[in-house]
GROMACS .gro file of C-alpha atoms in nm:
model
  370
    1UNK     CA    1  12.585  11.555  11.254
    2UNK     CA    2  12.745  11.900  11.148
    3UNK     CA    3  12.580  12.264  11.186
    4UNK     CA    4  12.652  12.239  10.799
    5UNK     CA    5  12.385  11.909  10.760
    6UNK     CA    6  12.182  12.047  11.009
    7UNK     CA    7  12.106  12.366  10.834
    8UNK     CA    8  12.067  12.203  10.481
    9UNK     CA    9  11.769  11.998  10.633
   10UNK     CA   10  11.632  12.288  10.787
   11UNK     CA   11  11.660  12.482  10.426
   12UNK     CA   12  11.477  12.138  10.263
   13UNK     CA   13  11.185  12.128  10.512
   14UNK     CA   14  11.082  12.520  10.491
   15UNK     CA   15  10.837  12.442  10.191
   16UNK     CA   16  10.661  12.147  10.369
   17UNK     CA   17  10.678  12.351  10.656
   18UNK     CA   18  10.467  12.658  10.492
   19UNK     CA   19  10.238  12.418  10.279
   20UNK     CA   20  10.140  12.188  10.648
   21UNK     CA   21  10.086  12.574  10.808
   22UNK     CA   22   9.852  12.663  10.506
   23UNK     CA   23   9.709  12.303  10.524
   24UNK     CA   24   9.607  12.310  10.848
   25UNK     CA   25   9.505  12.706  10.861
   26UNK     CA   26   9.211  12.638  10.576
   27UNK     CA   27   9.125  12.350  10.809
   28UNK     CA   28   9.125  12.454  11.174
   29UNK     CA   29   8.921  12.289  11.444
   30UNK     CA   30   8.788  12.366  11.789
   31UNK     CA   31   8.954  12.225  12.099
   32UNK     CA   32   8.861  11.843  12.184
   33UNK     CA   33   8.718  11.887  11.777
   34UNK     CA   34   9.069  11.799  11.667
   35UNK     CA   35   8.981  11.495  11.465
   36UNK     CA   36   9.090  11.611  11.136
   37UNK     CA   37   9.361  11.789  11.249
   38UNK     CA   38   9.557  11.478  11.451
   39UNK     CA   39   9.450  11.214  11.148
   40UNK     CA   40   9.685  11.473  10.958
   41UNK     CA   41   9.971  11.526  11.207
   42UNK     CA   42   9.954  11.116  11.261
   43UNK     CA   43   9.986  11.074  10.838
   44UNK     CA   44  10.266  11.323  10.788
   45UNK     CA   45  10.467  11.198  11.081
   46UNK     CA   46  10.407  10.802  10.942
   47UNK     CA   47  10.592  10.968  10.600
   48UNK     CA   48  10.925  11.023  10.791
   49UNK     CA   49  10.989  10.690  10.881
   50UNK     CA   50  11.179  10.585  11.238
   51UNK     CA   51  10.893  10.749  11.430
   52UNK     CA   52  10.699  10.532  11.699
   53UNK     CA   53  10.292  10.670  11.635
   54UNK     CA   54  10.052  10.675  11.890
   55UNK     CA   55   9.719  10.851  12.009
   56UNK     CA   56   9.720  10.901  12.412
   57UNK     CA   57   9.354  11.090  12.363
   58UNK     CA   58   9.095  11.100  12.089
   59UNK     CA   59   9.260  11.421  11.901
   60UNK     CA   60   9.629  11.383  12.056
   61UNK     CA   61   9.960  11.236  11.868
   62UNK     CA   62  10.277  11.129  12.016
   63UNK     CA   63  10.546  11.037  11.811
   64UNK     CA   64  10.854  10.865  11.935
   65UNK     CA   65  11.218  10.871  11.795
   66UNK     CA   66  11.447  10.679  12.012
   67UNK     CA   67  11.791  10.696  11.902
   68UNK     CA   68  12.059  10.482  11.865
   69UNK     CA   69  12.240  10.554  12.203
   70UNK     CA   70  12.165  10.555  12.593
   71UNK     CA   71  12.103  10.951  12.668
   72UNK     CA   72  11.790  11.147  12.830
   73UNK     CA   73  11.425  11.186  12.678
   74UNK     CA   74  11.342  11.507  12.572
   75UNK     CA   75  11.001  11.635  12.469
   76UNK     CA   76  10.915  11.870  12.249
   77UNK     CA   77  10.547  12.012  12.238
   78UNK     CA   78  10.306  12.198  11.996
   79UNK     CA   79   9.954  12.261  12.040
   80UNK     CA   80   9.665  12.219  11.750
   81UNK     CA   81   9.325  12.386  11.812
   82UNK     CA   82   9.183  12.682  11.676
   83UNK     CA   83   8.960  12.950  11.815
   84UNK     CA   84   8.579  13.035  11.746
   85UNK     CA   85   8.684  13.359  11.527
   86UNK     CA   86   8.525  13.410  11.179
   87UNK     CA   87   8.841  13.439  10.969
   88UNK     CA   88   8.806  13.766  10.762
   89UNK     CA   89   9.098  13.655  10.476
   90UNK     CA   90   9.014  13.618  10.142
   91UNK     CA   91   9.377  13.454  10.030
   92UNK     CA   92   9.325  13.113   9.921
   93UNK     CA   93   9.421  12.891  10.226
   94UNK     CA   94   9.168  13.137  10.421
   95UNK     CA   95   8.955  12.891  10.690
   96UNK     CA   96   8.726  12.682  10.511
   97UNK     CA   97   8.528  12.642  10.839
   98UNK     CA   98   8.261  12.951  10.947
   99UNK     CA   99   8.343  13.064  11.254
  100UNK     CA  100   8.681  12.900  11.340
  101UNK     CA  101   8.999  13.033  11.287
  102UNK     CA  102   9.419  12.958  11.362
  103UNK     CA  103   9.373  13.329  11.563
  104UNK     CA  104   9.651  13.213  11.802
  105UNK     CA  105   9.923  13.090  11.600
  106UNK     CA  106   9.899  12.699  11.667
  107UNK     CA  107   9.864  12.620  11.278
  108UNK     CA  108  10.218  12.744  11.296
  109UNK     CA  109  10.312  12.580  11.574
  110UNK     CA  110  10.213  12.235  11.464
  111UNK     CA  111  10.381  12.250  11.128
  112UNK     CA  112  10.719  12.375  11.276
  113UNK     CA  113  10.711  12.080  11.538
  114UNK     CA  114  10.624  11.842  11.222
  115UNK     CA  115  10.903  11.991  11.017
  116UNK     CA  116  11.126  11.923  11.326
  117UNK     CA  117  11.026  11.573  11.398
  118UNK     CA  118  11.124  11.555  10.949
  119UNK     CA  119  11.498  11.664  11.069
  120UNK     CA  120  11.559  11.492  11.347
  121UNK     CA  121  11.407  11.159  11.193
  122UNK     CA  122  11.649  11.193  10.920
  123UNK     CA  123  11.989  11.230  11.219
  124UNK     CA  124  11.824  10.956  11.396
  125UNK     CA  125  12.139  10.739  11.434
  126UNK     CA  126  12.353  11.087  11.585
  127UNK     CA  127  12.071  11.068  11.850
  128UNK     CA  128  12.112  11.020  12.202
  129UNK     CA  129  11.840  10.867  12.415
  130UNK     CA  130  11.481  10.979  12.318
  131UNK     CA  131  11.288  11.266  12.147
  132UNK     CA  132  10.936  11.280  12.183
  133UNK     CA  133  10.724  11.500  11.972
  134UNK     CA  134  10.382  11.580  12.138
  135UNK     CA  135  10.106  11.759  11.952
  136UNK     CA  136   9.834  11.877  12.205
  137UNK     CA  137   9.441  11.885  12.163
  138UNK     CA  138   9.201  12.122  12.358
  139UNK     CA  139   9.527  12.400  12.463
  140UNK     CA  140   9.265  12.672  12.431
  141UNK     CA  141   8.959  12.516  12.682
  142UNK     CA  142   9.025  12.541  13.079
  143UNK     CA  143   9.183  12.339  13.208
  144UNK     CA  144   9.241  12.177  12.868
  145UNK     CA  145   9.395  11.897  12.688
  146UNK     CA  146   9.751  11.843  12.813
  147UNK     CA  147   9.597  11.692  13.160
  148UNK     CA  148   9.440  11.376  12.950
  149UNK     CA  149   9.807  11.397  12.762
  150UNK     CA  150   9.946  11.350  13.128
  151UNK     CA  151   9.726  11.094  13.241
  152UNK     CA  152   9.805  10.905  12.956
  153UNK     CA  153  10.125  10.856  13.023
  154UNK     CA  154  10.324  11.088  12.763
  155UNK     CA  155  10.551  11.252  13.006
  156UNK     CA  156  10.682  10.937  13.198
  157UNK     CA  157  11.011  10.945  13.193
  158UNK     CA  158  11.038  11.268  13.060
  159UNK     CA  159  11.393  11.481  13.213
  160UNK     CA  160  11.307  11.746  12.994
  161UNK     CA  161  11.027  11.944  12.820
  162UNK     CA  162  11.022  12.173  12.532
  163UNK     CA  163  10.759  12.425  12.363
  164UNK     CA  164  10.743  12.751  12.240
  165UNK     CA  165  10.513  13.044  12.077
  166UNK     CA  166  10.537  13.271  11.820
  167UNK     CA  167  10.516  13.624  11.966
  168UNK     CA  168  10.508  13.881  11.700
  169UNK     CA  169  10.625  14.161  11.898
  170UNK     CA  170  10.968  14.035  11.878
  171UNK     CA  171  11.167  14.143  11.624
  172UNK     CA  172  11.197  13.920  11.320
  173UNK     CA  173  11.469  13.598  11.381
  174UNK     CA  174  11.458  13.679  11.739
  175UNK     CA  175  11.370  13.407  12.067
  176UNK     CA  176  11.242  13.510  12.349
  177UNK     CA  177  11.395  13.401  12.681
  178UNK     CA  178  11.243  13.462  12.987
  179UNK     CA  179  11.516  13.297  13.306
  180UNK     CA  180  11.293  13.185  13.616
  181UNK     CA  181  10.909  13.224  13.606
  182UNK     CA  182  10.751  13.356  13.279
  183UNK     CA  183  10.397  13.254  13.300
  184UNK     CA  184  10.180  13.335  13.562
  185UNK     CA  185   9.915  13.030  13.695
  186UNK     CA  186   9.556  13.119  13.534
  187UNK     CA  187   9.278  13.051  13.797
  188UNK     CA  188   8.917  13.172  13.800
  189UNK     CA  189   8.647  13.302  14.039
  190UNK     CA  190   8.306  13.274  14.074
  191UNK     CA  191   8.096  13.451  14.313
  192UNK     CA  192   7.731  13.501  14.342
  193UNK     CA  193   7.543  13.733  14.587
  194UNK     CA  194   7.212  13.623  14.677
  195UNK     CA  195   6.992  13.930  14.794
  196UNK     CA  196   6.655  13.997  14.820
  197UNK     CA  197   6.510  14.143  14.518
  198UNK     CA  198   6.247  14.388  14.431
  199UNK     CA  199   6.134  14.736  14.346
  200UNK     CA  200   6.369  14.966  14.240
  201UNK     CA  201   6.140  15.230  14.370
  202UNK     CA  202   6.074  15.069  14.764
  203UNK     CA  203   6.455  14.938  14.802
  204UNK     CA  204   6.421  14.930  15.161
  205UNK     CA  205   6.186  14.604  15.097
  206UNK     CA  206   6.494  14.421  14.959
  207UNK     CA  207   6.838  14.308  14.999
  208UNK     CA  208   7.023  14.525  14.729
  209UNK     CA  209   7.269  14.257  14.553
  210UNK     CA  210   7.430  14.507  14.357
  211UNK     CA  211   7.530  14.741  14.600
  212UNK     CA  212   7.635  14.485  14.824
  213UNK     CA  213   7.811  14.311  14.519
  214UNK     CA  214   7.966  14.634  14.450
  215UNK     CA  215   8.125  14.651  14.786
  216UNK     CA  216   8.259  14.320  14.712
  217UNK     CA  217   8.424  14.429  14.405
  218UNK     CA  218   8.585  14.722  14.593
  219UNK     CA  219   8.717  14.535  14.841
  220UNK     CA  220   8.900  14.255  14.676
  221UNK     CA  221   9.141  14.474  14.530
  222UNK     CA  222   9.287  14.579  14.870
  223UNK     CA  223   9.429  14.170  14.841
  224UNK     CA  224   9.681  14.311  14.611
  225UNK     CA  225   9.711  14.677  14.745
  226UNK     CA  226   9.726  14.600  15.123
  227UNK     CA  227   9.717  14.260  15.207
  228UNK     CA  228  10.043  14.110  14.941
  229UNK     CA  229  10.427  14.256  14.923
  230UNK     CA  230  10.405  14.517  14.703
  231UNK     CA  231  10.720  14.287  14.540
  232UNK     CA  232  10.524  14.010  14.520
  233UNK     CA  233  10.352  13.965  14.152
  234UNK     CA  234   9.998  13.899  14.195
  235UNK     CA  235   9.682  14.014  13.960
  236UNK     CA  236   9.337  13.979  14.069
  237UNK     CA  237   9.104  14.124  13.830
  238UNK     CA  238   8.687  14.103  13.787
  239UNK     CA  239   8.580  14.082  13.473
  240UNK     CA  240   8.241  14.003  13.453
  241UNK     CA  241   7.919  14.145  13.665
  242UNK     CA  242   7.588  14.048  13.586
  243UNK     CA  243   7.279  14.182  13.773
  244UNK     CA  244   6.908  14.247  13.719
  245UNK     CA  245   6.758  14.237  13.343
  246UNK     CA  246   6.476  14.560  13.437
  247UNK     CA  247   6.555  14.925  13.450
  248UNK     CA  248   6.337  14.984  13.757
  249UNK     CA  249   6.383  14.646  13.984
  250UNK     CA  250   6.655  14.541  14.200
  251UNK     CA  251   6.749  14.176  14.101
  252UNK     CA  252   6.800  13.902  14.422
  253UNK     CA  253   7.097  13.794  14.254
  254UNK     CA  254   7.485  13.904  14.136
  255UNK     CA  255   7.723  13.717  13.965
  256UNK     CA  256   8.076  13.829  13.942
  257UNK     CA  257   8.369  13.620  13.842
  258UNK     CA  258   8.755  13.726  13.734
  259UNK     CA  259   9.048  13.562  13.712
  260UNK     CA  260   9.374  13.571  13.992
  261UNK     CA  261   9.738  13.541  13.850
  262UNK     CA  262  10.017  13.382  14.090
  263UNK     CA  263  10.398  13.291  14.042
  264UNK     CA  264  10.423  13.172  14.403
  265UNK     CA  265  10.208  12.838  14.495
  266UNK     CA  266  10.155  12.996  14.875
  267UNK     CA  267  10.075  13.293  14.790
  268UNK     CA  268   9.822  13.096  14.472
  269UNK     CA  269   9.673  12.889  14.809
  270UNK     CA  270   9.603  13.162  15.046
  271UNK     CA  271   9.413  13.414  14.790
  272UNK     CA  272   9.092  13.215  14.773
  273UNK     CA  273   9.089  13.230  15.151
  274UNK     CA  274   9.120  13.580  15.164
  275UNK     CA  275   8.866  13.634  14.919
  276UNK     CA  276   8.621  13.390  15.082
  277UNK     CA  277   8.666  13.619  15.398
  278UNK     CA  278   8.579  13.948  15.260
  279UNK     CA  279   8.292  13.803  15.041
  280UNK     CA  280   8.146  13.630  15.354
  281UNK     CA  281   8.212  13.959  15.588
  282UNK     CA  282   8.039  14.189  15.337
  283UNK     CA  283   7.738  13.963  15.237
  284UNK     CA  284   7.629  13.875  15.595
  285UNK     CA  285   7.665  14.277  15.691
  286UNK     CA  286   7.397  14.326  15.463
  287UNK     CA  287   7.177  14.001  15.590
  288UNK     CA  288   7.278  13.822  15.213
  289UNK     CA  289   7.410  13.512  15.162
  290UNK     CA  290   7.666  13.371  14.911
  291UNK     CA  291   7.841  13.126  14.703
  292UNK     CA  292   8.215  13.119  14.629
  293UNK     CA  293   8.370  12.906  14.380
  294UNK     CA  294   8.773  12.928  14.290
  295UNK     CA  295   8.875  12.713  14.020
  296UNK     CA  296   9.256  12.643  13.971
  297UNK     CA  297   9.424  12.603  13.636
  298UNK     CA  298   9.767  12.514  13.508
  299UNK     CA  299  10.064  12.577  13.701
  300UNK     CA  300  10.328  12.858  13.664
  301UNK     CA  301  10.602  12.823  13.423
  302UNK     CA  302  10.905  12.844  13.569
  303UNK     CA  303  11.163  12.809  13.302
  304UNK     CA  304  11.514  12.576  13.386
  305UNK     CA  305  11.731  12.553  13.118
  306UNK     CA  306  12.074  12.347  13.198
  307UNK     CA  307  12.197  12.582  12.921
  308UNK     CA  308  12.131  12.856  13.125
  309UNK     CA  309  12.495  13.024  13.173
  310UNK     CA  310  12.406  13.077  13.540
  311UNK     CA  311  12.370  12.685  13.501
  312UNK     CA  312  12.723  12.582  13.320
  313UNK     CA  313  12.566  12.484  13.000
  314UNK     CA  314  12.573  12.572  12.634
  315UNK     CA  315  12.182  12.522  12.506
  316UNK     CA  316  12.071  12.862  12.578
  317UNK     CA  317  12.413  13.058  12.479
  318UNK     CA  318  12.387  12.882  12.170
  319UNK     CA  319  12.053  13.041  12.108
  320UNK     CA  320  12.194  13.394  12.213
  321UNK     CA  321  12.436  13.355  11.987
  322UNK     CA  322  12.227  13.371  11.702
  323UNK     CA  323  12.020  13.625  11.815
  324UNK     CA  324  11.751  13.650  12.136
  325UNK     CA  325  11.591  13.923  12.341
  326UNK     CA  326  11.460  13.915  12.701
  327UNK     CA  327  11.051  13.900  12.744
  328UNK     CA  328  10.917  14.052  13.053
  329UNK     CA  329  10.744  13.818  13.272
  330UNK     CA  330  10.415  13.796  13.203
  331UNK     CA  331  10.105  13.737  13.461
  332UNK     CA  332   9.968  13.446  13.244
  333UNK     CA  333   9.911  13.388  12.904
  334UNK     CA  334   9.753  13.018  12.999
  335UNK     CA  335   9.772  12.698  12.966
  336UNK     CA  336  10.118  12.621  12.758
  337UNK     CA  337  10.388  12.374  12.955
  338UNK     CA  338  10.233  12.411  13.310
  339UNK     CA  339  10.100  12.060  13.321
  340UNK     CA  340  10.316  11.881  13.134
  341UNK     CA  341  10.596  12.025  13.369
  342UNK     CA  342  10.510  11.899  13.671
  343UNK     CA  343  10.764  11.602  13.640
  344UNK     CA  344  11.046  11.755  13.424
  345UNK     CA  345  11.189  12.042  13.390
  346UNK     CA  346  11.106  12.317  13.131
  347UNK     CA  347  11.211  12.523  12.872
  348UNK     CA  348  10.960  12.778  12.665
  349UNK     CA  349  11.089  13.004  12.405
  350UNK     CA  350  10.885  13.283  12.215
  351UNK     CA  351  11.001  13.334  11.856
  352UNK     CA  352  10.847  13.577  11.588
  353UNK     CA  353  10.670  13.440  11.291
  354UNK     CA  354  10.727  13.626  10.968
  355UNK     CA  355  10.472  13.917  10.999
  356UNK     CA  356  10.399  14.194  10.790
  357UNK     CA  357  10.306  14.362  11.109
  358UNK     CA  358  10.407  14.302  11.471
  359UNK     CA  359  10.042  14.247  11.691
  360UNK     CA  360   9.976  14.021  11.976
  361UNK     CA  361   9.837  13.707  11.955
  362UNK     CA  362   9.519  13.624  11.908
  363UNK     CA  363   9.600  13.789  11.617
  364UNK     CA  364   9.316  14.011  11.395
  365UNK     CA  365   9.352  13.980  11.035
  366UNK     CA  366   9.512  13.968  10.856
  367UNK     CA  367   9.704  13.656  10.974
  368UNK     CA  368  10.021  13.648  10.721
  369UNK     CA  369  10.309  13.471  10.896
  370UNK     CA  370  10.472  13.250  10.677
   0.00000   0.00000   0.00000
């Protein structure tokens, strides 16, 4: 296996690669939906030959290439759901479904991991131990699909695991390499106040949820401003705050929720007690009562690379040499190798697609990324 042969079957799959992308961006499906979308991946990987095909869920694939000598198992991962976006393209492989779109990128994702299962099936017998190809359902639903993946057994044995994004702020040809943590962990809040409503105009008859839930709101954000190391990442944001549905009466309930964004697992632990403590505190000051819920999502990702150069390897120099940029950490884009990670180590990559114009992800149209 030569850099030579290597790059000639990279040059030979960019047309299947574009046509699967187009393929499965006029056909895009909603997570745990993915029916369509894995009877496709599970076809075109049965073309290549050498691959051993299975289903671990409903709308999963795993394909298997186990090569011809002893060596480690690596897996590589892509994920294949779409978003609930009505697609606003009119060029011809435009969605073909109302009101889902590939927003995010993961039509793109899947064919590139289906054009790289194509290569390496073809230097199967330069292989060393095991690739595994895994092409995830549900990425895009908390906590998603890669926990059934796990539970089915797809990363056992796994030393190392691969996946990437494409990021079109980079600059075109460019990888992204974040050393360390990258992605924050995505958890969730819910909290409701439960006042006394009434009248807006005799408010000393109630138990004013609002204010009190305004209080509430105040207050969690000295967590990050006095209680945490000012060098210590951590986001806790509200987002939502529903109350009352009357311009003149005070509702009896509030419900706020956010989201909190950790790299460190103590530090991920101990928020939700803080938080309990200052929504209790304020809500029985004001003779209310509440309920607290704090859902946890994926782990961090904390990226290892072997071919780290702090790490005496070549993987990652090799990738600098042909061109990479650093990515500032980021407190949680979701979901991607968190759960899949817990048992091997991890390596993801952003790299740009071929844009017309650099945006983030979800991406507005027009979505042209060949």
């Amino acid at each position: 296996m030569t850099k030579e042969e290597i790059k000639r079957l990279v040059d030979e799959v960019k047309t299947d690669v574009i046509a699967w992308r187009r393929h499965l961006h006029a056909h895009p499906e909603l997570s745990f939906q993915e029916e369509k979308t894995a009877q496709f991946v599970y076809e075109t990987l049965q073309s290549f030959g050498h691959l051993e095909l299975s289903r671990p869920t409903k709308t999963s694939v795993m394909a298997r290439l186990i090569g011809q000598q002893p060596g480690r198992v690596v897996a590589i991962r892509a994920d294949m759901d779409a978003l609930p976006i009505q697609e606003e393209n009119t060029f011809e492989f435009a969605s073909k479904n109302p009101g889902v779109m590939h927003a995010c990128g993961h039509d793109g994702h899947t064919a590139m991991l289906l054009g790289t299962a194509k290569i390496f099936s073809q230097l199967r017998d330069d292989i060393r131990g095991e690739i595994r190809f895994l092409f995830q359902h549900a990425e895009e639903l908390f906590p998603g699909g890669a926990e059934e993946m796990v539970q089915a057994g797809v990363m056992d044995g796994v030393d190392v695991v691969i996946g990437t994004h494409l990021w079109s702020p980079l600059e075109r040809g460019k990888i992204g390499i974040v050393y360390g943590p990258m992605m924050a962990a995505p958890d969730r809040f819910f909290i409701r106040i439960i006042g006394k409503g009434g009248h807006g105009a005799m408010p000393h008859q109630t138990i004013d949820a609002i204010a009190i839930g305004a209080q509430v709101v105040t207050n969690l954000q000295h967590i990050v401003s006095r209680y945490v190391d000012p060098l210590e990442p951590l986001v806790l944001s509200v987002t939502q705050f529903v109350a009352g549905t009357a311009h003149n009466v005070l509702p009896g309930e509030v419900e706020i929720q956010g989201t909190v964004r950790t790299f460190d697992e103590t530090l991920r632990r101990t928020v939700p007690q803080w938080m309990e403590r200052i929504v209790k505190g304020i809500t029985e000051a004001h003779g209310a009562s509440y309920e607290f819920r704090f859902d946890y999502g994926y782990r961090p990702v904390i990226n290892y690379d072997e071919g780290d150069p702090r790490h005496g390897g070549n993987g990652v120099r090799a990738v600098r040499r042909r061109g990479s940029g650093p990515l500032e950490t980021e407190h949680g884009r979701r979901r991607f190798l968190r759960l899949f990670a817990k048992s091997a180590r991890q390596l993801f990559l952003r790299r740009r697609g071929q844009c017309r114009k650099r945006h983030r992800l979800p991406a507005p149209p027009p979505a042209l990324y060949d």
